[in-house]
Amino acid sequence: MTERVESIRERIAQACGRAGRSPDEITVVAVSKTFPMQAIASGTGVGLEHFGENRARQLRDKAKARPGAVEGGDVKWHMVGHLQRNKAKFIARHADWFDALDSPRLAEELNKRAAKNDRVLPCLVQVNITGDDQKYGLAPSETHEYLDHCAQYDHLAVEGLMALGSFVDDPEDVRGEFQKMRELFDTYDASGNPQVEMTELSIGMSNDFEVAIEEGSTMIRLGTSIFGPRDYD
Ligand SMILES: *Cc1c(COP(=O)(O)O)cnc(C)c1O
């Protein structure tokens, strides 16, 4: 893993160089889904701090084994996958970030649960930038209205947007999607909305993170490029 992470850091630095950005602007979320706690220990050993899971119960179990910052620990747990409302309680309690907020009903439930835990949950709003029926997220045309709507949730702090690009062989093919995300991100006026601050744009995965960085990503979510291939999702 040391070599893989070193090579990723090098590629991040090069992409930042091309875009006139600093690598300090990029947070790596190591998507540890399906991998055991040993992988988290190896990850922190090479300086990784943010970890991502896509199943609420797995996140809960891992956060019990190694608490995130919200529970006094030294790592940050991100829920990166679609969340069913009946599992919102796990995320409101154990996750440091929820990166896939995608409906008013889910926001309401998470807000209620976060209030019970006496905390504010940092969230990203997921946008379905490809328009693919199989993908979760708000339509781009509804995103700003949804952000306005989030002003009422005192226990959610919306920190930005998240999206998955199309699954393609050539990462150049997702550049246009990432540009659209950047535009949605830049054009939202958060002044006057106390619960929203547009600071994080979470785009880019193992196959397309360099293009995402060139287009303004601040958070890249890397699974296979850090941990190796997964047997299942
Ligand atoms: C699995 C997953 C990733 C990481 O995917 P890789 O292609 O392995 O880097 C990123 N984001 C989400 C939402 C995921 O579910």
Coordinates of C-alpha atoms and ligand atoms in Angstrom, one line a residue:
M1 CA 0.0 0.0 0.0
T2 CA 2.9 2.4 0.7
E3 CA 3.9 2.3 -2.9
R4 CA 0.4 2.7 -4.2
V5 CA -0.2 5.7 -2.0
E6 CA 3.1 7.3 -2.9
S7 CA 2.3 7.0 -6.5
I8 CA -1.2 8.5 -6.0
R9 CA 0.4 11.4 -4.1
E10 CA 2.7 12.0 -7.0
R11 CA -0.1 11.9 -9.5
I12 CA -2.2 14.3 -7.3
A13 CA 0.8 16.7 -7.3
Q14 CA 1.2 16.5 -11.0
A15 CA -2.5 17.1 -11.7
C16 CA -2.4 20.1 -9.2
G17 CA 0.7 21.4 -11.1
R18 CA -1.2 21.3 -14.4
A19 CA -4.1 23.2 -12.8
G20 CA -2.1 25.7 -10.8
R21 CA -3.4 24.3 -7.6
S22 CA -1.8 23.1 -4.4
P23 CA -2.0 19.5 -3.2
D24 CA -3.0 20.9 0.2
E25 CA -6.4 21.6 -1.4
I26 CA -7.1 18.0 -2.0
T27 CA -8.5 15.6 0.6
V28 CA -8.2 11.9 -0.1
V29 CA -11.1 9.8 1.1
A30 CA -9.8 6.2 1.1
V31 CA -12.9 4.1 0.3
S32 CA -12.3 1.1 2.5
K33 CA -15.6 -0.7 1.7
T34 CA -15.4 -4.5 1.8
F35 CA -11.8 -4.3 3.3
P36 CA -11.1 -5.3 6.9
M37 CA -9.9 -3.1 9.8
Q38 CA -6.4 -4.2 9.0
A39 CA -6.6 -2.1 5.8
I40 CA -7.6 1.0 7.9
A41 CA -4.5 0.4 10.1
S42 CA -2.3 0.2 7.0
G43 CA -4.0 3.4 5.7
T44 CA -3.4 5.4 8.8
G45 CA 0.2 4.0 8.8
V46 CA 0.8 5.8 5.5
G47 CA -0.9 9.0 6.6
L48 CA -4.5 8.5 5.4
E49 CA -7.1 10.0 7.7
H50 CA -10.4 10.0 5.8
F51 CA -12.1 6.6 5.1
G52 CA -15.3 5.9 3.2
E53 CA -17.9 3.2 3.5
N54 CA -21.0 2.7 1.3
R55 CA -23.1 0.6 3.7
A56 CA -24.4 2.1 6.9
R57 CA -24.0 -1.0 9.1
Q58 CA -20.4 -1.6 7.9
L59 CA -19.6 2.0 8.7
R60 CA -21.1 1.6 12.2
D61 CA -19.2 -1.6 12.8
K62 CA -15.9 -0.1 11.7
A63 CA -16.4 3.1 13.6
K64 CA -17.1 1.0 16.7
A65 CA -13.7 -0.7 16.2
R66 CA -11.9 2.5 15.4
P67 CA -14.0 5.6 16.3
G68 CA -14.1 8.6 14.1
A69 CA -13.4 12.2 15.2
V70 CA -17.1 12.7 16.2
E71 CA -16.6 10.0 18.8
G72 CA -13.2 11.2 19.9
G73 CA -11.1 9.1 17.5
D74 CA -8.3 10.0 15.1
V75 CA -9.9 9.1 11.7
K76 CA -12.9 10.5 9.8
W77 CA -15.6 8.2 8.6
H78 CA -17.5 9.2 5.4
M79 CA -20.7 7.5 4.3
V80 CA -20.3 7.7 0.5
G81 CA -23.2 5.5 -0.6
H82 CA -27.0 5.8 -0.8
L83 CA -28.6 5.8 2.6
Q84 CA -32.0 4.4 3.5
R85 CA -33.9 6.4 6.0
N86 CA -34.2 3.5 8.5
K87 CA -30.4 3.5 8.7
A88 CA -30.0 7.2 9.2
K89 CA -29.5 6.6 12.9
F90 CA -26.2 4.8 12.4
I91 CA -24.8 7.6 10.2
A92 CA -26.1 10.4 12.5
R93 CA -24.3 8.7 15.3
H94 CA -21.0 7.3 13.9
A95 CA -20.2 9.1 10.6
D96 CA -18.0 12.2 10.5
W97 CA -19.4 13.0 7.1
F98 CA -22.4 12.0 5.0
D99 CA -21.4 12.5 1.3
A100 CA -24.6 11.3 -0.4
L101 CA -27.5 13.5 0.7
D102 CA -30.1 13.2 -2.0
S103 CA -33.7 13.9 -0.8
P104 CA -35.7 16.1 1.5
R105 CA -37.1 13.1 3.5
L106 CA -33.6 11.8 4.2
A107 CA -32.4 15.3 5.2
E108 CA -35.3 15.5 7.6
E109 CA -34.6 12.2 9.2
L110 CA -30.9 12.8 9.5
N111 CA -31.5 16.2 11.0
K112 CA -33.7 14.7 13.6
R113 CA -31.3 11.9 14.4
A114 CA -28.3 14.3 14.5
A115 CA -30.3 16.5 16.9
K116 CA -30.8 13.5 19.2
N117 CA -27.0 13.0 19.2
D118 CA -26.6 16.7 20.0
R119 CA -24.4 17.3 16.9
V120 CA -24.2 18.9 13.5
L121 CA -23.5 16.4 10.7
P122 CA -21.4 17.6 7.8
C123 CA -23.0 16.6 4.5
L124 CA -22.5 16.8 0.7
V125 CA -25.4 16.9 -1.6
Q126 CA -25.2 14.3 -4.3
V127 CA -26.0 15.3 -7.9
N128 CA -26.9 12.9 -10.6
I129 CA -24.7 14.6 -13.2
T130 CA -24.9 11.9 -15.8
G131 CA -28.7 11.8 -15.8
D132 CA -28.5 8.0 -15.5
D133 CA -31.6 6.3 -14.0
Q134 CA -29.4 3.9 -12.1
K135 CA -27.6 6.6 -10.2
Y136 CA -28.8 8.5 -7.1
G137 CA -28.7 12.2 -6.7
L138 CA -30.6 15.3 -7.5
A139 CA -31.1 16.5 -11.0
P140 CA -28.7 19.4 -11.7
S141 CA -31.6 21.7 -12.3
E142 CA -33.0 20.9 -8.8
T143 CA -29.8 21.2 -6.9
H144 CA -29.8 24.9 -6.0
E145 CA -33.4 24.7 -4.9
Y146 CA -32.6 21.7 -2.7
L147 CA -29.6 23.6 -1.1
D148 CA -32.0 26.5 -0.3
H149 CA -34.4 23.9 1.3
C150 CA -31.5 22.7 3.5
A151 CA -31.5 26.1 5.3
Q152 CA -34.1 24.7 7.7
Y153 CA -31.9 21.9 9.1
D154 CA -30.0 23.2 12.1
H155 CA -28.2 19.8 12.6
L156 CA -26.9 19.4 9.1
A157 CA -24.0 21.4 7.7
V158 CA -24.0 21.2 3.9
E159 CA -20.4 21.6 2.9
G160 CA -20.6 21.1 -0.8
L161 CA -21.5 18.7 -3.6
M162 CA -20.7 15.2 -4.7
A163 CA -21.1 13.3 -7.9
L164 CA -20.0 10.1 -9.7
G165 CA -18.9 10.5 -13.3
S166 CA -19.9 8.0 -15.9
F167 CA -18.0 4.7 -15.9
V168 CA -15.8 5.1 -19.0
D169 CA -12.5 3.7 -20.1
D170 CA -11.1 7.1 -21.0
P171 CA -11.3 9.6 -18.1
E172 CA -11.3 12.5 -20.7
D173 CA -14.9 11.4 -21.4
V174 CA -16.0 12.6 -17.9
R175 CA -14.4 16.0 -18.1
G176 CA -17.6 17.7 -19.3
E177 CA -19.6 16.2 -16.5
F178 CA -17.0 17.5 -13.9
Q179 CA -17.1 20.9 -15.6
K180 CA -20.9 20.9 -15.1
M181 CA -20.4 20.0 -11.4
R182 CA -17.9 22.8 -11.0
E183 CA -20.4 25.3 -12.5
L184 CA -23.2 24.1 -10.1
F185 CA -20.8 24.4 -7.3
D186 CA -19.5 27.9 -8.2
T187 CA -22.9 29.4 -9.0
Y188 CA -24.7 28.7 -5.8
D189 CA -25.0 31.7 -3.6
A190 CA -24.8 30.5 0.0
S191 CA -24.9 33.9 1.6
G192 CA -28.1 34.0 3.6
N193 CA -28.2 30.3 4.1
P194 CA -26.7 29.5 7.5
Q195 CA -26.6 25.7 6.9
V196 CA -24.8 25.7 3.6
E197 CA -21.2 26.6 2.9
M198 CA -19.8 25.6 -0.5
T199 CA -16.3 24.5 0.3
E200 CA -16.0 20.9 -0.9
L201 CA -16.5 19.5 -4.4
S202 CA -16.2 15.7 -4.2
I203 CA -15.6 14.4 -7.7
G204 CA -13.1 11.9 -8.9
M205 CA -12.4 8.2 -8.2
S206 CA -9.6 5.8 -9.0
N207 CA -10.0 6.0 -12.7
D208 CA -10.7 9.7 -13.1
F209 CA -9.2 11.7 -10.2
E210 CA -6.6 13.5 -12.2
V211 CA -9.3 15.0 -14.5
A212 CA -11.4 15.8 -11.5
I213 CA -8.5 17.7 -9.8
E214 CA -7.9 19.7 -13.0
E215 CA -11.6 20.6 -13.0
G216 CA -11.7 21.8 -9.3
S217 CA -12.2 18.7 -7.1
T218 CA -11.3 19.2 -3.4
M219 CA -12.2 15.7 -2.3
I220 CA -11.3 12.5 -4.3
R221 CA -12.7 9.2 -3.3
L222 CA -10.2 6.4 -4.0
G223 CA -10.9 2.7 -3.4
T224 CA -9.1 0.3 -5.7
S225 CA -6.1 2.5 -6.4
I226 CA -5.3 2.5 -2.7
F227 CA -6.6 -0.9 -1.4
G228 CA -6.4 -3.0 -4.6
P229 CA -9.3 -4.8 -6.4
R230 CA -12.5 -5.6 -4.5
D231 CA -14.3 -9.0 -4.7
Y232 CA -17.7 -7.2 -4.6
D233 CA -19.2 -3.7 -4.1
Ligands
LIG1 C1 -16.6 2.5 -4.3 C2 -16.8 3.9 -4.4 C3 -15.7 4.8 -4.7 C4 -14.3 4.3 -5.0 O1 -14.3 3.6 -6.2 P1 -12.9 3.2 -6.9 O2 -13.2 3.1 -8.3 O3 -12.5 1.9 -6.3 O4 -11.9 4.2 -6.6 C5 -15.9 6.1 -4.7 N1 -17.1 6.7 -4.5 C6 -18.2 5.9 -4.2 C7 -19.5 6.5 -3.9 C8 -18.1 4.5 -4.1 O5 -19.1 3.7 -3.8

